[in-house]
Coordinates of C-alpha atoms and ligand atoms in Angstrom, one line a residue:
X59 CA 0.0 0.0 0.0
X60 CA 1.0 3.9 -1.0
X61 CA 2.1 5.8 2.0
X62 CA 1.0 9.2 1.8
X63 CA 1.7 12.3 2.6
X64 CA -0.3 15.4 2.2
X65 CA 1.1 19.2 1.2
X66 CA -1.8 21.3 2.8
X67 CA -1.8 25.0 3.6
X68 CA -0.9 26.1 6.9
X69 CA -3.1 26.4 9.4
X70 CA -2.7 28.2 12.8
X71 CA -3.1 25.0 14.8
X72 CA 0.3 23.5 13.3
X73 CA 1.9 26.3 14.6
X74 CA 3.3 24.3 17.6
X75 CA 4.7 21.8 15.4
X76 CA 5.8 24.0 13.0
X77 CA 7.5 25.9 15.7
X78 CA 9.3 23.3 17.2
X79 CA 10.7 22.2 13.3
X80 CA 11.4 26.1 13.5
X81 CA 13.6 25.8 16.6
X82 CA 16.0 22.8 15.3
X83 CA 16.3 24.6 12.0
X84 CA 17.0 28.0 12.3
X85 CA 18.9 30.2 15.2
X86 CA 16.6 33.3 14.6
X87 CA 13.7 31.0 14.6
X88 CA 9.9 33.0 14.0
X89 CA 7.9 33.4 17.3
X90 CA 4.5 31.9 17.0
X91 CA 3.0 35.5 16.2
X92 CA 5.0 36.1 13.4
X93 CA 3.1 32.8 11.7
X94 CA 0.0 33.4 12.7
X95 CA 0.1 36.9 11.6
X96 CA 1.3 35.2 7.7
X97 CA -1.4 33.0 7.9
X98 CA -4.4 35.2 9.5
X99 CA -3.1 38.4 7.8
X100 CA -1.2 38.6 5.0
X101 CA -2.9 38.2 1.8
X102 CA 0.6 37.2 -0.3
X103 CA 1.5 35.2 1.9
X104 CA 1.2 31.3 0.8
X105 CA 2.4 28.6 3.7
X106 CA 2.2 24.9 3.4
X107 CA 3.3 22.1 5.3
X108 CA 3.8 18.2 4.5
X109 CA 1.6 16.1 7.0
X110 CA 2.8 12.9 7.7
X111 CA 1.7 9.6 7.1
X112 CA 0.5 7.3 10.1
X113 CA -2.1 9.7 11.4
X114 CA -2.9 7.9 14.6
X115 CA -5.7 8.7 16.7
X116 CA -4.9 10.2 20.1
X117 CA -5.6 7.3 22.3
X118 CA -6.5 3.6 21.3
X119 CA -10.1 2.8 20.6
X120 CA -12.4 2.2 23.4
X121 CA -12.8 -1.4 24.7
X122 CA -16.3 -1.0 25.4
X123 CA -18.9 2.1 24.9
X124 CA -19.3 2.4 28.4
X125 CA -15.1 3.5 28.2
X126 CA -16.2 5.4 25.1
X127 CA -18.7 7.7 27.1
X128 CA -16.4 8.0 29.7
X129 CA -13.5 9.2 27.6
X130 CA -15.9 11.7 25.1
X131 CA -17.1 13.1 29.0
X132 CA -13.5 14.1 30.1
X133 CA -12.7 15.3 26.8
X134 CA -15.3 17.3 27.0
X135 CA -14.4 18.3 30.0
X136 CA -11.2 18.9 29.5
X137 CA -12.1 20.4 26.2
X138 CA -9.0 17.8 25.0
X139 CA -9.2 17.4 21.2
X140 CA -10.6 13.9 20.0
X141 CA -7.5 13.3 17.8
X142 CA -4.4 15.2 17.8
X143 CA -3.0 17.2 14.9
X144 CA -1.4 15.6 12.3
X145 CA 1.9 15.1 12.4
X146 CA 3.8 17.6 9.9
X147 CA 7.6 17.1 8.8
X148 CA 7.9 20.4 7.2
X149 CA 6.8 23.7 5.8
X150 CA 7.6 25.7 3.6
X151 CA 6.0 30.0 2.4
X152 CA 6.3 32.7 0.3
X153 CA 5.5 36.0 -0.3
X154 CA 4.0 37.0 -3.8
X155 CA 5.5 40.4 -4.6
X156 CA 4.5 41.4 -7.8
X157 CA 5.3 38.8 -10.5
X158 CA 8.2 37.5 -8.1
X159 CA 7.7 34.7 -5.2
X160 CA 10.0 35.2 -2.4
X161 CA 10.2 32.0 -0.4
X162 CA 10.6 33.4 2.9
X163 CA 11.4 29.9 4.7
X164 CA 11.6 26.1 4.1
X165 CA 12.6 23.3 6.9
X166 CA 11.9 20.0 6.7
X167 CA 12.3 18.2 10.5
X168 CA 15.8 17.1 11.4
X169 CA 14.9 13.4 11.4
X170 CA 13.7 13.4 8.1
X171 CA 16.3 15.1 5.9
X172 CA 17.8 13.8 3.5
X173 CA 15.2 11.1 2.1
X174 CA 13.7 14.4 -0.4
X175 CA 11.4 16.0 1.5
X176 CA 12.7 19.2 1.2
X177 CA 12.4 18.8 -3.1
X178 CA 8.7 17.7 -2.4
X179 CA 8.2 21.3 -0.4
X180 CA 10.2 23.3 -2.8
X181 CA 8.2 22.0 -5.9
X182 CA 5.5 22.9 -4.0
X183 CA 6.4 26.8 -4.3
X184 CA 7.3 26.4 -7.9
X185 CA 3.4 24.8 -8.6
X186 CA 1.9 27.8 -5.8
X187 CA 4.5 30.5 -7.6
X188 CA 3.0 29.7 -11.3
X189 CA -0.7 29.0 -9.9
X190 CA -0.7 32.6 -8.5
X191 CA 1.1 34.2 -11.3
X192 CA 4.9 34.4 -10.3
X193 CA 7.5 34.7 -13.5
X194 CA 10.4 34.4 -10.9
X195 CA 11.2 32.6 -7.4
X196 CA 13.7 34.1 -5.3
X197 CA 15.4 33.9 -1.9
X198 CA 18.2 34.7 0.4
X199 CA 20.5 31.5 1.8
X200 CA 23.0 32.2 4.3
X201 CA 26.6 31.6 2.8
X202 CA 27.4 28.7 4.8
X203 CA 24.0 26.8 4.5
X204 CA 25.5 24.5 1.6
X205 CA 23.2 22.0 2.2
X206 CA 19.9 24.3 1.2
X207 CA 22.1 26.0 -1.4
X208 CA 22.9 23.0 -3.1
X209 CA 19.3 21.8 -3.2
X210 CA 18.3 25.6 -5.1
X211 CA 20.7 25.1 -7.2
X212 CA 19.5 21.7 -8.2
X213 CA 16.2 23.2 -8.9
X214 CA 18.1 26.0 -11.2
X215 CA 18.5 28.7 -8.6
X216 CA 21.8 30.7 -9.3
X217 CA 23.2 33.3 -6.9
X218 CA 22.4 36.9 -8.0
X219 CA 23.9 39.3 -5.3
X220 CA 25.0 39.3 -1.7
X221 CA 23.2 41.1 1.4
X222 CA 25.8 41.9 3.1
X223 CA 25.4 41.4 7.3
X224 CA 21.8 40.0 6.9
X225 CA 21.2 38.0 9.9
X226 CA 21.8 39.7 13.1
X227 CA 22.7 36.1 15.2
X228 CA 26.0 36.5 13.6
X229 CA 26.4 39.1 11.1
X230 CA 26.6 36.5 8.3
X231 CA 26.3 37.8 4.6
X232 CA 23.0 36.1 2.8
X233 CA 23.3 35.2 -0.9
X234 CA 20.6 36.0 -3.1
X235 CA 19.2 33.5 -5.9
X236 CA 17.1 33.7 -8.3
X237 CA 15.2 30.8 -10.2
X238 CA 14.9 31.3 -13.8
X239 CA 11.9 32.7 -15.6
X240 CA 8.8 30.0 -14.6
X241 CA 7.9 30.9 -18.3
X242 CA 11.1 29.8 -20.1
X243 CA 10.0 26.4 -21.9
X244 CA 13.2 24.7 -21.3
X245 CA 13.4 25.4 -17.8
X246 CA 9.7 24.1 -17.1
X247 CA 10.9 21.1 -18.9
X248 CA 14.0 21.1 -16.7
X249 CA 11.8 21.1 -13.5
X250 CA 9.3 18.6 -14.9
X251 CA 12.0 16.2 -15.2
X252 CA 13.2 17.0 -11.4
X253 CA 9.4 16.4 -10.5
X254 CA 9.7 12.8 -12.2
X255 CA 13.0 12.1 -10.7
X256 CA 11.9 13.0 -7.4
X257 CA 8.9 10.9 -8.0
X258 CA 10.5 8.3 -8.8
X259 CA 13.0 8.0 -5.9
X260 CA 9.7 8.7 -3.7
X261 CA 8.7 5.5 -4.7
X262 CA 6.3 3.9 -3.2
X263 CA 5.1 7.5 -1.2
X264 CA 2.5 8.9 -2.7
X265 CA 1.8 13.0 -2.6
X266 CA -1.6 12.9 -2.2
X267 CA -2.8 17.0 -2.6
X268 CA -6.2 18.5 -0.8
X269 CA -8.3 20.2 -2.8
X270 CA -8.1 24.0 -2.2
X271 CA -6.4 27.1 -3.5
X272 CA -2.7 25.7 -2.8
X273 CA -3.4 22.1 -3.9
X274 CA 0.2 20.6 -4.9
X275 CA -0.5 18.0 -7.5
X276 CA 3.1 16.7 -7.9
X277 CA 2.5 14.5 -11.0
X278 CA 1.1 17.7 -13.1
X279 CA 3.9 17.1 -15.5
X280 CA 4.9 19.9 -18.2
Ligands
COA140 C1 17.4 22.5 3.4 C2 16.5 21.4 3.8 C3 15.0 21.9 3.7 C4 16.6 20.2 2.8 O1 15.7 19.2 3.1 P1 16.0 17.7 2.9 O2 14.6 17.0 3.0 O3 17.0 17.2 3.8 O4 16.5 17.6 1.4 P2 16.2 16.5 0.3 O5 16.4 15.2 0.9 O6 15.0 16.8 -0.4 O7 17.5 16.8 -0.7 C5 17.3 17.6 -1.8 C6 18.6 18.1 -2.2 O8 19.2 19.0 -1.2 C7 20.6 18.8 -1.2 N1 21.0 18.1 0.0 C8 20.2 17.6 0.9 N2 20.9 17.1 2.0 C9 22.2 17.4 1.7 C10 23.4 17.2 2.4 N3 23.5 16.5 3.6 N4 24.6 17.6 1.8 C11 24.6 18.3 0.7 N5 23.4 18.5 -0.1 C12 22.3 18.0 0.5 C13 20.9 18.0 -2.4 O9 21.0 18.8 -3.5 C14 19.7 17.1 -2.5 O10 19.5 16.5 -3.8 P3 20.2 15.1 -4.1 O11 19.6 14.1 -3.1 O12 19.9 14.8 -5.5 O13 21.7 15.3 -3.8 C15 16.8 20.8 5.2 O14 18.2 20.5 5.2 C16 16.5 21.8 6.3 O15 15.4 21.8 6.8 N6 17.5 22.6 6.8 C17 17.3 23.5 7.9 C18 16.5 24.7 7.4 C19 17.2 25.5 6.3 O16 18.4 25.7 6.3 N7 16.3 26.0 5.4 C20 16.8 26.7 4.2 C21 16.8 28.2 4.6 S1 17.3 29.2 3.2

C-alpha cells in the first residue's frame, strides 16, 4: 500500500509543530506571532506544510462504549481534542510580490532530511509561484548553508547578489538567488523532469494534494 503524505496550507493550529521544526532549523527562529500573523493576515502570503503519514488517533479505541462515554465526558471536560494534529515534517512559504515569489522559509524536521522531503516542499512553491502568477522565485541563503544552497541550485537557482550582514545572530552575509523565468519552456521542462525524478526515488510515497487554492498536485507534469 502507498504511504501518503499530504502538502496542505498552513493552518494556525500547526503552529506548535511548525515551531518546534522552526527551533532545530533556524537560530533566529519566528515566534509563534509572526506565523500566525502570515497565515491570519497577509494576503501574499502562501504557507504549506507536508503532513505525515501514520495519522494515529490520540488514544487507542475504546474497549467498550461504556469506556467510550467515559472518555468523550472528560474530553469534554477537559475540552481535549478527540485526535491530535497531524503530524507535519515540514513547511515551507512565500511572499508574492509582484510577479516575483520570495520563499521566505523552508525546513523540513531534522529526522527526516535527506530522504527528499525538502524537493517535495520546494516544488510545492514552484506549482503555488506559477498557480498565482509568479514569472520568478527568489530567496536569500546564508553563505554557509551549503546543504539548502545545493538543493536551489538543483532546482536552477543561481546566486544573484549578496546582502551583506543580513542575519543579526551573527552578522553572516545572505546570498541572493534567483530561479529562472517559470515561463522559459526549457526550464519548465528542466523542473518537470526533477518532479519525475523525485517521483521516482519517492517511490512507493504517494503525494496525495487536498483540494483548495494551494493544492500541490506533484504529478502535473509539463
Ligand atoms: C534545506 C532542507 C530543507 C533540505 O531538506 P531535505 O529533506 O534534507 O532535502 P532533500 O532530501 O529533499 O534533498 C534535496 C537536495 O538537497 C541537497 N542536500 C540535501 N541534503 C544534503 C546534504 N546533507 N549535503 C549536501 N546536499 C544536500 C541535495 O542537492 C539534495 O539533492 P540530491 O539528493 O539529488 O543530492 C533541510 O536541510 C533543512 O530543513 N535545513 C534547515 C533549514 C534551512 O536551512 N532551510 C533553508 C533556509 S534558506
Amino acid at each position: 500500500m502507498a504511504v501518503t503524505y499530504v502538502v496542505r496550507p498552513m493552518r494556525v493550529e500547526d503552529i506548535p509543530q511548525v515551531q518546534a521544526i522552526e527551533r532545530h532549523s533556524f537560530s533566529l527562529p519566528w515566534p509563534a506571532h509572526a506565523y500566525r500573523r502570515e497565515i491570519e493576515s497577509n494576503r501574499l502570503a502562501h504557507y504549506i506544510v507536508l503532513e505525515l503519514p501514520g495519522h494515529e488517533p490520540l488514544e487507542p479505541p475504546a474497549s467498550t462504549w461504556l469506556d467510550g462515554l467515559r472518555r468523550l465526558t472528560r474530553q469534554l471536560a477537559e475540552a481535549t481534542p478527540v485526535r491530535e494534529p497531524a503530524p507535519i515534517g515540514g513547511y515551507a512559504g512565500l511572499w508574492l510580490m509582484v510577479d516575483e515569489a520570495h520563499i521566505t522559509t523552508i525546513a523540513v524536521h531534522p529526522k527526516l532530511r535527506g530522504h527528499g522531503l525538502g524537493e517535495v516542499l520546494l516544488v510545492a512553491m514552484f506549482d503555488i509561484a506559477e498557480a498565482i502568477g509568479a514569472r520568478w522565485l527568489t530567496l536569500e541563503v546564508r553563505v554557509t548553508n551549503f546543504v539548502a544552497q545545493r538543493l536551489y541550485r538543483k532546482y536552477g537557482f543561481s546566486e544573484q547578489g549578496v546582502r551583506k550582514r543580513y542575519y543579526s545572530d551573527n552578522g553572516e552575509d545572505a546570498q541572493i538567488m534567483w530561479s529562472e523565468a517559470l515561463d522559459d519552456p526549457d526550464y519548465h521542462r528542466r523542473l518537470a523532469e526533477l518532479r519525475q525524478a523525485l517521483q521516482r526515488r519517492l517511490g512507493s510515497v504517494e503525494l496525495r494534494p487536498l483540494a483548495g487554492r494551494d493544492a500541490v498536485p506533484l504529478d502535473r507534469g509539463g
